[in-house]
Structures are given as structure tokens and as C-alpha cells.
């Protein structure tokens, strides 16, 4: 207790002035006001001059006025500063019970006379209002409106009769508002204004309610809760803490104003029952509650936010007399240190802790075993902050910094004892005991902030100085002068990066290594402090924070921009929390309750399991990693996303930070070969400016690239870049200083670009500047001279330009200049240049424009352009030189005009006809047709009309002159259906059934076509039947098919037609089985007639058709074809002198002699002769005996008859057995010519060369008909013959291959089924 004051009577009012220096008190016995001075703790008395009881006392919020009210409604305003007293008698008629001062120094009073008065500081009444009941709890505030009031506190609020809340708006005094509440709430106990026009009201039944005074929301309860069961005696709000408290029953309940639904804290007072009033201190640090029994309870609600960090350790105040040191990364057990006083500052070093207040500091040594108090130290002024490293303490007070060692260690060297001050061990260490900054020569400077690192003491001054003091050498090593005063500085752990905030509230990052300073973008002027990330992986990350937000920045020293700083995000800072440490994206926060909490920055909040994220989430996380320069993490997201855009973003970001090797890997991932090659080429450069220049160039920041190149050891690279980019003005400017000898070459290139864009004046100037007149640059000079020639012509100096072009050897220059002259309509000069440049076509064209036909004629032999020849020909035709005109038209390939000239002027129709036939000219054909029409040569006229696509005219001409057959022959297959129909109708009317049917067929009128074909009677009726079969085959109409079949079978006219037509019909209809049966019949008829080759061909062609359509070959067809082929092979074997093979084939034929009825005797005779010749005596005798039968004997040729009779009379039955070979199916050995295996009962495929059965080991086929043949025999045959005995097609022996897989020939049915099923699938 500081003091105790006795009053004459019961205290009726007490209050502190606005500064907290004077306490005023009144009592109910006297009119004296007691004033207690807190500075000297003395009490003085002031006579109010009022004779009635003093009932009310209140100090002004902004001035020194003190208002005192009395029991009878009188008022005294006392000015404590001037001691002036202003009595106002009769302000009210009854007791003044409550009141309030506004921020505008207006005084509102409430009285038992049920009126409210509003007065100014002189006591003059400004407003007055009447109410329904006794007023209480008068307060000033501002009601919410659509427009902000200019007078500030515009509303007086007052409790009326403890039931309603009366709101009197001084801007609208005629419309006061009175708010009533639910009866269950009870009476109003107390209320508080807060925020933007909100009112918190406490009710006696334990309820508290929040309402808004905005006119749109007035009368609505925004929040309601019953905080206390029995009663509520008071409410209080702390705006600094953003907390609301209510007291009732035996507890205090505290809510957060930002979320009233959540209970922040509950304080129970179990021993107290009559809790009364509740109040916070201005700063919210203390909460006091009184009781009706006179007790006062004071609670500490907010500790002083004192703390410091060193690397990953923090020290913070956990109670008024307790400091906790904790490593938040290693999560070691916290070290709790009890202290003897409430500190106003804390400093933490690697091994020490410092606390203190005013001008004194106490130091503690920290170890695993605890804390040891070392000593205390006094300074020359009130300490503002203290910083520690391992050995030194740097203390700032009153614009100065004192640097001193924290503790001395005694070390004995031999017989001498030395004092070690920190890490300095030398006899002269006393000079390092203490040093005061700033130095004497900096007397005008005041130190505004300081920091200490392992090696440096850094401090800033109000004049913009930034000083680095090196502790090892005990001297300054770096100084920087900022443009304005520096207010705060924040060093990283090593001291190589520093953030300064100047007097303009701008932030900068300073690099002491190169004295480079980078402005921090979007730096908020409300920022209170900055923390560097102490993680070794995030050295460039730092945060700035104000009361609401944390701003996250990334600074990179080594970038293309030479130090870049970017704002990468913001995170909301919880109310009342202060960041104390940043490590790996996690912020350690100090709370008002003396605890710490951790907060992960939104910029660092991403999931390391990329595969579990959606695409948009991965994209967001990737951008966070890139912004933080965490490229390894970003790589993981790029791999998961597999997006080219993501890879490009990562590659660009890594290049910005000069991470060349990483960027190479990124661009290699996306296959950017050009970038990978370029980066590999430059990654070995040691010159950082040269390297950064190339990277800036790759990133298309060319101005920055130029700046880097010019600062590098190879500035010429800037010139090379500008030339490559075609930035000629910049290139010329650079060349003047870097490489003057390159100016002519740059001028030439610049001139070429200017010429292209049409700036001919400047182009001419630069071409002239580019001429060097040196022999070694002859080609360059010629190029410049050519440019001068072109630009001279462009600028109107035609003579100079033409003369230069003619003198120079370049054909291309002559062409360019001629084109320019031609565009300027300077025909003669343009033509001369074209001619001199050997551009004859262009020259002749320009000469034609100038009507210089003589020069055109001279150039004509060299001209290839048809257009020019055509123009020349027209000119010659006008002059009457028709032969030359025709020749020129011919050179121009203008055949229509050649034909016209030959017909109209040269009268040479033969030449015209020849040209028409060669060129197929439509217009030419029309002209020739007209010519022949004049001569009445209708056949020729029709021919050329058809050729000219004038089919209607040709038809009418043919009809008129009975030349329709000629027209029909000429029209061929190129006419339309309408043309064919017209011809068909004509022949139908002429009863020419063959031609009518033919043209009805061509126009797809198949019924009428068939009708005419069947009506036709003539010598070539076979052609009509063939056409009828083709018609039915094309029509695929059953009616027409049956009609034709009836005709062929003789049902129509009683005359059956040749079976071959029926066969062809079935073939046309693709009815192969019926065609096969018909083919067998035809072959049989041919055999009976002795036409064995025809029969063979019919069966062979049918066999191939059936095979092609995968239809099984009938056995009868296969057998007949084999016998006929055996017969044909006889002639081949006999011709080759192989009589044994011939005899074997004849035996096979003789065994089927009934199939050869026309030549039984000749075949048997040949069989006897060949068998006898081949020593097959028994076979010869058998067939000789058959010949001597009575039915054959008289038909034997006389020259063989005796021989045959002799064979029968003197029989010799000796005969060697036939050679054998293996069956291709089962391997059984059987005679070579046997085609049925007695073992496996299979029919064996036969060789088309020998007639023998096939063997697997010697299997091949004809390359045309695919029939099998013994490989060796086929090759032997091809030595003398070149055609296949079966199909009669030529075979190339080189194409004959021996087959190893014979399945499709030995099992054709299986193969067909497999192919069919495969096709079906």
C-alpha cells in the first residue's frame, strides 16, 4: 500500500485524471474535494464552494477539467491546470447521479429529475432531453451510420429505469431511440461500447447480449448467452486485449471479442460470494474485481511481451519473476530461471541470459545443469535493448551502444596470470574490456538500433549510417550511408545479410559483402519487426510482421538481378501474439499468457506426399516451393504433375537463382536440347557477371544481360548479343567503345533491316558508312555498294543507281534494281538491267510493256515464259505474219490459237488435226469439227465433236446423217448414261438389236439390254450371248437370270445352246458349284470330240476359280484334270527323250481309255510302242493284246500292225518293278506314279512336271498357278522350257523355291477352314 487517506464522511466519488497523476475524492459530509498527487504522494484540499452534498465526480478524458455534481443538481467544473472553478447552479433540479465526458470535451449528465443535459467545457448547456425514468450509466460513443460522423462521439447512451437503453443522437435530437429487452434477462446492470458501434450489455439474471447501433441492424441481438446461473453484477471490455469479461455468482468469465461463442477463460473465486464491480487497466494487463465486503482481487491477464532468441533457442517471460529458456527445434526440456524483479528487457546469447530494467542488467550463465547468476552491471542511461553473443554484450541506451565482455576467465601461463576477455587471450586484453559507440567523430549521430553476431557488432544511426565493427580485429570493417535515417536493423545469424527500416518506413536488404542494397517490395509501413529464418536450408527467407499479418519474403544474393527480394505470401497473425523465432517456415509465437505457440506459414504449408494431391493442389504447392527456392521439393511435384508448364516454371526459377546444374536437369527432363546445350556451354564460367548475363539473355531480359556483360571480363558479349537480336542502334552504340572495327559490318546489317522496313534514307546512309575500301573485305564492300545502288534508285537518283548496277558483276543486283525500276515504271532502264543480268523473260516482258517488239524478237530465243511468247504471237498475228505467229503460239503452248491460225489463216487442216490429236484440246477439237462440218466430212466432224465433249451436237449430227454407228464407236466408254441411252434408243428404233442391247447395257438398263441380245439373229450371235451373260452377271437379278437360263437350255426357242455359255453364265453369277458341274460337262464333250487341250484348260480355269473362292474341288473334276494333264505330259516327256516317263503316263491314260473315245486306237498304239521302247514288255504285251480285239484291229495303223502282232505272238513278259518313293502323308514307300497310298488311303498330290506323286523332301510349286511340282524336276524342265505344263505361263527359275511347310497342299481343307474362321473373327 502506497498511502492511506482519511475522509470526513462516506466517499461518494473518486477518479484519476487523464494522465494518472492526480486522484480526486469527494464525501457526503463536506463540500471539499481531496486531491492526491501520485508523484509526491501528498494530499491537497479544494473547496468547491457548494453547500449541498457532493454526489458525482468525473475527470475529462482529454483535458484537465474535473466535473463535480451535487445532491440538488448543481454543477462545478474545475480546471486543475489553471485552478479555475466554474459553478453552474441549477443545471438540474434534483440529484446528479451519473455522467460522462466525450473525446470532444462535452459533458453529459443524468439526474433524478429524469433529464439528460449535454454541456461544453465551460458548463454551457448544448442539448437537453427528458426520459421516462431515472437515468444511470451515461456514456458517450459513436453510432454506426451509412456516413461517418464528423463530430466523433455523436451519441449519448443511458440506462433508463434499469430496463431500457436510451440512445440520443446529437445529429438527430428529435428522434431518440429507446431499446427494450426480454423480461427474462432481468434488469440492466452495466453496458460497454466497443468496436464499430457495438454495445455489450450485462443483465442481472446472468445474461449478456451484444447489439449493433447501425440503423439497418438496430433492435437485433447479434449475440446472446447466459454466462451466470444466478446473477451477473458487472461486465468489462479490454480493447487492447480484445477481450470481454463478466462477473457473477462466484466466477469471472472471459470471452474473445472476435469469437464470443468461445470461452477464453474462467476464474473461480470459491471463497467469495458477493462479487461486485469489474474493471481492466488501460493496457489490459490487470483485471480487478471488487466485492461488496470490501475485498479487491487483481489478476495479471497479460504479461509484458518480453523475449529474445539465439539460433534455435528462445528466452521469454513466463511470469513477472520467471524467465524460460527453451530450444524449440531440438525440443529439449525448458530451463526455468527465477529472477528477483520484473524486467523491462531480455537478451539471450549462446551461453548467457541477460535481464534488466531501467539502467541495470543482470547476467546469467546457462548450462545443461541450470542457470548461474554472474553479476549485474549499471549503464549510463535507461537500457532500450541488449544483444549477446558468446563473449560480448552490446547494450543500447540513450542513442549509444556500449560493448563489453560478459565475464572474465582467469588463465595461468607459467608464472604470469592473464585475463581472457571473451575469446581474446593476450596480456593486452584490457583494452577490449569496454567500448562506447558512436565514436567521438560521430558526435552528431544517435544510434537507433543495433545487433551483434558471432563476428560483428552492427549499429545504425539517425543520420543513415550503418556500421560494421569486427570483434576479432577490434575495428570497423564496413560502413554504409543510407539516404535517410535508419530506424531499425535486423541481422541474420552470420551477419552477412541485414534488413533495415528507415525513417520513411521503407524496408531494404543490405549485403555488406558488395555494398548492394535491395528495396523490399510491398513493405508495409505498419511492420513492427523482422525475423530471419534460422534454418540452414532457408537462409534467404525472412518475415515482417505487424499486429495482424505476417509478410513472408525471400531474398537471394546470387541471382540474375544481383540480389532480388520478393514477397511470396501473407499469413494471418493470431491476435495478441508476437513472433519471436522463425525456423524452417514455422514461427514460434509469444502469447500474452506467458506461453509460446507455433504457427506454420501459409507459404510453407504444403504436403510432401505429392501423389495424394489433386492437380490444382499440386500446382499451388509447386508455386510455393518455387517461390521459396526449395527446388528439390519442387522437383517432386514436377515429376508427379508431368506438365511441361510446371517444368518450365521450375527451370526459369532455378536459372534466376543461378542454379545451373539443377536447371540443366530440369530442361533435360522436358527434352529442351537447345537450352541444355547452351547451359552446359556456360556453366563453367567463373565470371559471375558473364554467367548472369547469359542467363538473363536466355530469360529474354536483354537490358539486364547487357549490364552484366559490360561489367564482366568479356564485355564484347554485349555487342554480340545485340547483333544477334538485330538491335542495331544499341549494337552501334556499343561498337564505338568495344569494337570500332565492327561498325562497318553492323552498319551494313542495320541498313539491310532499314531497307526491309522501308526506311530508305537511313538505309542509304548506313550502306555508305559500311564501305571500308579494304581488299580483304571486298565481298562486304560489294554488298554495301549494291545497297547504295538500290537505295539511290529508291531515292530517285536513277542514273547513279543504274550505272553502279551495270558496273558490278552481280546478276542478283541487276535483278533487284530492275524490279525497283519496274515498280517505278522506268521501263527502258529496267529492261536493260534485266537483259544485262540474263533475266530474259523479265526483260522481254518489260520490252513488251514499252512496245519495243524489235528487242523482244532478239530476246525471244532465250525466253521460256509462255506468256511472253503468247504476247509476241498476238503482235505478229496483227501484223499478218501468221507462220511466225503460229510458231510463237506453239512456243507458248497455246494450242487452241495454233489450231485456229492453221485453220483460218494457213489453211493447213492436217497440222491442226495432228495438234488436236496430240494435245487433246477441247476448244481445238471444236474448231476442227466445225471445219470438217463445212467440208461435209460428217464422220470426222463427229469424231472431233466427241473429243470436244459436245456429245449432244455429235449425236444430232450422227442421227441426221446416219452416222450413229460411227458415233457409237467413237464415244467409247467415256460417255454419260444419258448419251448411252440416246444411242440405245436410236438403235432400238433401227431394230439393230446387238448395238441396242450393248448401249442399254452401258446405261444400266439391263432388262432391255437382255431383251435385245436374245432377239438378235446373226452371224455373230455368240457375241450377243456373251453380252447377255455379262448383262445378267452385272444385274444380279433372278428374273433375268432365269430368263437367260431358259433361253440357253432351249426352253424359249426349242434350240439348246452350247454348254459353254451356261458355264460362262454361272461364272458371271459367281455360282461356282454350278459352274463346276457345267465345266465337267463341257470338258467331257470336248474330250469326246478329241479336243483334249480345250478340256484341260476348261477344267484348269474352273479349278483355279474354285480354289480362289475357297470352294472344295469336286473329285470328278480333280480326277479328270489329272488324267488330261497326264495325257499332255506324254508329249513333253517324249519330246525331251524321257520315254520311260512318257510310257508311265500313257499307261495311266490307257487305264482310263474310255475317257478318250475319239482316239482309243491311236492312244493304245502309242502306249504299246512307248512301253516296248522303255523295256516295259509286260505292259506292252497287255495293251497290244487289247488292240488286236476285233473292234480295234482294223483301225490299227498299217505301219505298226505287224509289230504289234509280233509282240502278241511272241510275248516277253519281263518287266522291272517301278521305282518307289515315300508317301508325303505317312512315309509309306509306293510306286512313283501311284496317286493313292494303300497304307493311309490318302489321295496324293501329283507333280505337274512328271505326273508322279509328290514327296515332302522335294516339294515346290509353280509360281503362277500354285500347283505342286517336284523341285528337282521343275528346275530340270526349266533348263529347256520356260512355261508351266499346267497353266502354260512363263516361270523364272530364280523364283522357284523348295518348300519346307507343305500343310496347305497336303491338307487344303484344314487350311481353308482355319482361314474362314480367322476371317470370321
mmCIF file of N, CA and C in Angstrom, residues 984-1049:
data_model
loop_
_atom_site.group_PDB
_atom_site.id
_atom_site.type_symbol
_atom_site.label_atom_id
_atom_site.label_comp_id
_atom_site.label_asym_id
_atom_site.label_seq_id
_atom_site.Cartn_x
_atom_site.Cartn_y
_atom_site.Cartn_z
ATOM 1 N N UNK A 984 -28.842 -46.078 -127.521
ATOM 2 C CA UNK A 984 -29.574 -47.344 -127.447
ATOM 3 C C UNK A 984 -30.972 -47.197 -128.035
ATOM 4 N N UNK A 985 -31.637 -46.085 -127.706
ATOM 5 C CA UNK A 985 -32.989 -45.868 -128.244
ATOM 6 C C UNK A 985 -32.954 -45.751 -129.768
ATOM 7 N N UNK A 986 -31.933 -45.052 -130.254
ATOM 8 C CA UNK A 986 -31.795 -44.923 -131.715
ATOM 9 C C UNK A 986 -31.682 -46.289 -132.378
ATOM 10 N N UNK A 987 -30.753 -47.154 -131.850
ATOM 11 C CA UNK A 987 -30.568 -48.483 -132.448
ATOM 12 C C UNK A 987 -31.798 -49.363 -132.229
ATOM 13 N N UNK A 988 -32.522 -49.126 -131.144
ATOM 14 C CA UNK A 988 -33.752 -49.886 -130.922
ATOM 15 C C UNK A 988 -34.769 -49.571 -132.011
ATOM 16 N N UNK A 989 -34.865 -48.273 -132.354
ATOM 17 C CA UNK A 989 -35.781 -47.880 -133.424
ATOM 18 C C UNK A 989 -35.329 -48.409 -134.773
ATOM 19 N N UNK A 990 -34.020 -48.549 -134.913
ATOM 20 C CA UNK A 990 -33.463 -49.082 -136.171
ATOM 21 C C UNK A 990 -33.471 -50.605 -136.180
ATOM 22 N N UNK A 991 -33.960 -51.261 -135.109
ATOM 23 C CA UNK A 991 -34.023 -52.719 -134.951
ATOM 24 C C UNK A 991 -32.629 -53.352 -135.047
ATOM 25 N N UNK A 992 -31.626 -52.621 -134.621
ATOM 26 C CA UNK A 992 -30.261 -53.186 -134.529
ATOM 27 C C UNK A 992 -30.117 -53.680 -133.089
ATOM 28 N N UNK A 993 -30.567 -54.969 -132.890
ATOM 29 C CA UNK A 993 -30.680 -55.477 -131.536
ATOM 30 C C UNK A 993 -29.326 -55.583 -130.822
ATOM 31 N N UNK A 994 -28.275 -55.927 -131.542
ATOM 32 C CA UNK A 994 -26.957 -56.104 -130.908
ATOM 33 C C UNK A 994 -26.466 -54.777 -130.316
ATOM 34 N N UNK A 995 -26.488 -53.720 -131.158
ATOM 35 C CA UNK A 995 -25.996 -52.425 -130.673
ATOM 36 C C UNK A 995 -26.963 -51.806 -129.660
ATOM 37 N N UNK A 996 -28.266 -52.015 -129.886
ATOM 38 C CA UNK A 996 -29.232 -51.507 -128.902
ATOM 39 C C UNK A 996 -28.994 -52.149 -127.540
ATOM 40 N N UNK A 997 -28.840 -53.496 -127.548
ATOM 41 C CA UNK A 997 -28.564 -54.190 -126.289
ATOM 42 C C UNK A 997 -27.273 -53.727 -125.652
ATOM 43 N N UNK A 998 -26.233 -53.529 -126.467
ATOM 44 C CA UNK A 998 -24.925 -53.091 -125.944
ATOM 45 C C UNK A 998 -25.048 -51.757 -125.210
ATOM 46 N N UNK A 999 -25.773 -50.770 -125.811
ATOM 47 C CA UNK A 999 -25.828 -49.450 -125.202
ATOM 48 C C UNK A 999 -26.834 -49.376 -124.064
ATOM 49 N N UNK A 1000 -27.901 -50.260 -124.125
ATOM 50 C CA UNK A 1000 -28.757 -50.360 -122.942
ATOM 51 C C UNK A 1000 -27.963 -50.939 -121.769
ATOM 52 N N UNK A 1001 -27.063 -51.855 -122.058
ATOM 53 C CA UNK A 1001 -26.201 -52.433 -121.013
ATOM 54 C C UNK A 1001 -25.304 -51.346 -120.420
ATOM 55 N N UNK A 1002 -24.739 -50.508 -121.306
ATOM 56 C CA UNK A 1002 -23.810 -49.472 -120.811
ATOM 57 C C UNK A 1002 -24.524 -48.430 -119.959
ATOM 58 N N UNK A 1003 -25.832 -48.192 -120.244
ATOM 59 C CA UNK A 1003 -26.551 -47.222 -119.405
ATOM 60 C C UNK A 1003 -27.311 -47.908 -118.274
ATOM 61 N N UNK A 1004 -26.983 -49.205 -118.001
ATOM 62 C CA UNK A 1004 -27.501 -49.970 -116.860
ATOM 63 C C UNK A 1004 -28.987 -50.296 -116.966
ATOM 64 N N UNK A 1005 -29.544 -50.272 -118.148
ATOM 65 C CA UNK A 1005 -30.913 -50.743 -118.372
ATOM 66 C C UNK A 1005 -30.842 -52.213 -118.748
ATOM 67 N N UNK A 1006 -30.618 -53.072 -117.734
ATOM 68 C CA UNK A 1006 -30.295 -54.473 -118.015
ATOM 69 C C UNK A 1006 -31.460 -55.276 -118.602
ATOM 70 N N UNK A 1007 -32.724 -55.115 -118.176
ATOM 71 C CA UNK A 1007 -33.802 -55.906 -118.795
ATOM 72 C C UNK A 1007 -33.931 -55.647 -120.295
ATOM 73 N N UNK A 1008 -33.869 -54.347 -120.675
ATOM 74 C CA UNK A 1008 -33.999 -54.026 -122.114
ATOM 75 C C UNK A 1008 -32.778 -54.514 -122.878
ATOM 76 N N UNK A 1009 -31.603 -54.440 -122.224
ATOM 77 C CA UNK A 1009 -30.394 -54.932 -122.893
ATOM 78 C C UNK A 1009 -30.515 -56.430 -123.166
ATOM 79 N N UNK A 1010 -30.942 -57.208 -122.136
ATOM 80 C CA UNK A 1010 -31.070 -58.662 -122.313
ATOM 81 C C UNK A 1010 -32.108 -58.987 -123.383
ATOM 82 N N UNK A 1011 -33.185 -58.233 -123.383
ATOM 83 C CA UNK A 1011 -34.245 -58.463 -124.380
ATOM 84 C C UNK A 1011 -33.688 -58.360 -125.795
ATOM 85 N N UNK A 1012 -32.887 -57.329 -126.051
ATOM 86 C CA UNK A 1012 -32.339 -57.140 -127.405
ATOM 87 C C UNK A 1012 -31.284 -58.192 -127.724
ATOM 88 N N UNK A 1013 -30.461 -58.571 -126.729
ATOM 89 C CA UNK A 1013 -29.440 -59.597 -127.006
ATOM 90 C C UNK A 1013 -30.093 -60.925 -127.388
ATOM 91 N N UNK A 1014 -31.180 -61.261 -126.747
ATOM 92 C CA UNK A 1014 -31.822 -62.548 -127.027
ATOM 93 C C UNK A 1014 -32.601 -62.512 -128.348
ATOM 94 N N UNK A 1015 -32.972 -61.290 -128.776
ATOM 95 C CA UNK A 1015 -33.670 -61.180 -130.067
ATOM 96 C C UNK A 1015 -32.719 -61.234 -131.258
ATOM 97 N N UNK A 1016 -31.457 -60.985 -130.961
ATOM 98 C CA UNK A 1016 -30.509 -60.849 -132.079
ATOM 99 C C UNK A 1016 -30.345 -62.166 -132.818
ATOM 100 N N UNK A 1017 -30.400 -62.106 -134.160
ATOM 101 C CA UNK A 1017 -30.164 -63.258 -135.042
ATOM 102 C C UNK A 1017 -29.133 -62.815 -136.048
ATOM 103 N N UNK A 1018 -27.990 -63.425 -136.021
ATOM 104 C CA UNK A 1018 -26.960 -63.040 -136.975
ATOM 105 C C UNK A 1018 -25.764 -63.943 -136.895
ATOM 106 N N UNK A 1019 -24.768 -63.599 -137.697
ATOM 107 C CA UNK A 1019 -23.579 -64.456 -137.772
ATOM 108 C C UNK A 1019 -22.791 -64.422 -136.470
ATOM 109 N N UNK A 1020 -22.807 -63.308 -135.778
ATOM 110 C CA UNK A 1020 -22.050 -63.185 -134.529
ATOM 111 C C UNK A 1020 -22.990 -63.237 -133.328
ATOM 112 N N UNK A 1021 -23.934 -64.250 -133.387
ATOM 113 C CA UNK A 1021 -24.833 -64.369 -132.249
ATOM 114 C C UNK A 1021 -24.103 -64.800 -130.977
ATOM 115 N N UNK A 1022 -22.916 -65.383 -131.161
ATOM 116 C CA UNK A 1022 -22.110 -65.732 -129.981
ATOM 117 C C UNK A 1022 -21.744 -64.497 -129.188
ATOM 118 N N UNK A 1023 -21.431 -63.390 -129.895
ATOM 119 C CA UNK A 1023 -21.129 -62.125 -129.206
ATOM 120 C C UNK A 1023 -22.338 -61.637 -128.427
ATOM 121 N N UNK A 1024 -23.538 -61.786 -129.034
ATOM 122 C CA UNK A 1024 -24.759 -61.358 -128.347
ATOM 123 C C UNK A 1024 -24.973 -62.160 -127.073
ATOM 124 N N UNK A 1025 -24.725 -63.499 -127.154
ATOM 125 C CA UNK A 1025 -24.898 -64.325 -125.954
ATOM 126 C C UNK A 1025 -23.876 -63.951 -124.879
ATOM 127 N N UNK A 1026 -22.636 -63.692 -125.315
ATOM 128 C CA UNK A 1026 -21.611 -63.284 -124.352
ATOM 129 C C UNK A 1026 -22.035 -61.984 -123.648
ATOM 130 N N UNK A 1027 -22.569 -61.030 -124.441
ATOM 131 C CA UNK A 1027 -23.025 -59.776 -123.847
ATOM 132 C C UNK A 1027 -24.216 -60.014 -122.928
ATOM 133 N N UNK A 1028 -25.118 -60.964 -123.316
ATOM 134 C CA UNK A 1028 -26.266 -61.274 -122.468
ATOM 135 C C UNK A 1028 -25.813 -61.836 -121.125
ATOM 136 N N UNK A 1029 -24.813 -62.720 -121.150
ATOM 137 C CA UNK A 1029 -24.279 -63.300 -119.909
ATOM 138 C C UNK A 1029 -23.662 -62.202 -119.035
ATOM 139 N N UNK A 1030 -22.909 -61.290 -119.678
ATOM 140 C CA UNK A 1030 -22.287 -60.194 -118.928
ATOM 141 C C UNK A 1030 -23.348 -59.295 -118.297
ATOM 142 N N UNK A 1031 -24.457 -59.091 -119.054
ATOM 143 C CA UNK A 1031 -25.555 -58.248 -118.546
ATOM 144 C C UNK A 1031 -26.186 -58.871 -117.315
ATOM 145 N N UNK A 1032 -26.503 -60.174 -117.400
ATOM 146 C CA UNK A 1032 -27.132 -60.846 -116.265
ATOM 147 C C UNK A 1032 -26.191 -60.864 -115.064
ATOM 148 N N UNK A 1033 -24.914 -61.103 -115.316
ATOM 149 C CA UNK A 1033 -23.928 -61.104 -114.221
ATOM 150 C C UNK A 1033 -23.839 -59.762 -113.533
ATOM 151 N N UNK A 1034 -23.956 -58.661 -114.302
ATOM 152 C CA UNK A 1034 -23.877 -57.328 -113.722
ATOM 153 C C UNK A 1034 -25.166 -56.971 -112.982
ATOM 154 N N UNK A 1035 -26.324 -57.437 -113.548
ATOM 155 C CA UNK A 1035 -27.609 -57.059 -112.985
ATOM 156 C C UNK A 1035 -27.886 -57.752 -111.664
ATOM 157 N N UNK A 1036 -27.438 -59.040 -111.529
ATOM 158 C CA UNK A 1036 -27.714 -59.833 -110.320
ATOM 159 C C UNK A 1036 -29.216 -59.843 -110.024
ATOM 160 N N UNK A 1037 -30.000 -60.112 -111.071
ATOM 161 C CA UNK A 1037 -31.453 -60.140 -110.983
ATOM 162 C C UNK A 1037 -31.921 -61.560 -111.280
ATOM 163 N N UNK A 1038 -32.657 -62.183 -110.351
ATOM 164 C CA UNK A 1038 -33.063 -63.581 -110.522
ATOM 165 C C UNK A 1038 -33.960 -63.760 -111.742
ATOM 166 N N UNK A 1039 -34.849 -62.794 -111.979
ATOM 167 C CA UNK A 1039 -35.758 -62.908 -113.131
ATOM 168 C C UNK A 1039 -34.965 -62.967 -114.423
ATOM 169 N N UNK A 1040 -33.993 -62.031 -114.549
ATOM 170 C CA UNK A 1040 -33.175 -62.017 -115.768
ATOM 171 C C UNK A 1040 -32.344 -63.282 -115.862
ATOM 172 N N UNK A 1041 -31.854 -63.759 -114.701
ATOM 173 C CA UNK A 1041 -31.043 -64.977 -114.716
ATOM 174 C C UNK A 1041 -31.851 -66.157 -115.238
ATOM 175 N N UNK A 1042 -33.072 -66.353 -114.717
ATOM 176 C CA UNK A 1042 -33.906 -67.477 -115.168
ATOM 177 C C UNK A 1042 -34.289 -67.323 -116.634
ATOM 178 N N UNK A 1043 -34.490 -66.066 -117.045
ATOM 179 C CA UNK A 1043 -34.846 -65.820 -118.454
ATOM 180 C C UNK A 1043 -33.726 -66.269 -119.374
ATOM 181 N N UNK A 1044 -32.481 -65.933 -118.993
ATOM 182 C CA UNK A 1044 -31.354 -66.321 -119.832
ATOM 183 C C UNK A 1044 -31.109 -67.824 -119.775
ATOM 184 N N UNK A 1045 -31.245 -68.414 -118.562
ATOM 185 C CA UNK A 1045 -31.036 -69.864 -118.450
ATOM 186 C C UNK A 1045 -32.055 -70.611 -119.318
ATOM 187 N N UNK A 1046 -33.328 -70.136 -119.287
ATOM 188 C CA UNK A 1046 -34.345 -70.775 -120.130
ATOM 189 C C UNK A 1046 -33.964 -70.696 -121.596
ATOM 190 N N UNK A 1047 -33.408 -69.546 -121.970
ATOM 191 C CA UNK A 1047 -33.024 -69.373 -123.380
ATOM 192 C C UNK A 1047 -31.876 -70.324 -123.736
ATOM 193 N N UNK A 1048 -30.863 -70.403 -122.819
ATOM 194 C CA UNK A 1048 -29.711 -71.256 -123.125
ATOM 195 C C UNK A 1048 -30.095 -72.735 -123.126
ATOM 196 N N UNK A 1049 -31.030 -73.115 -122.318
ATOM 197 C CA UNK A 1049 -31.459 -74.516 -122.261
ATOM 198 C C UNK A 1049 -32.414 -74.872 -123.396
#
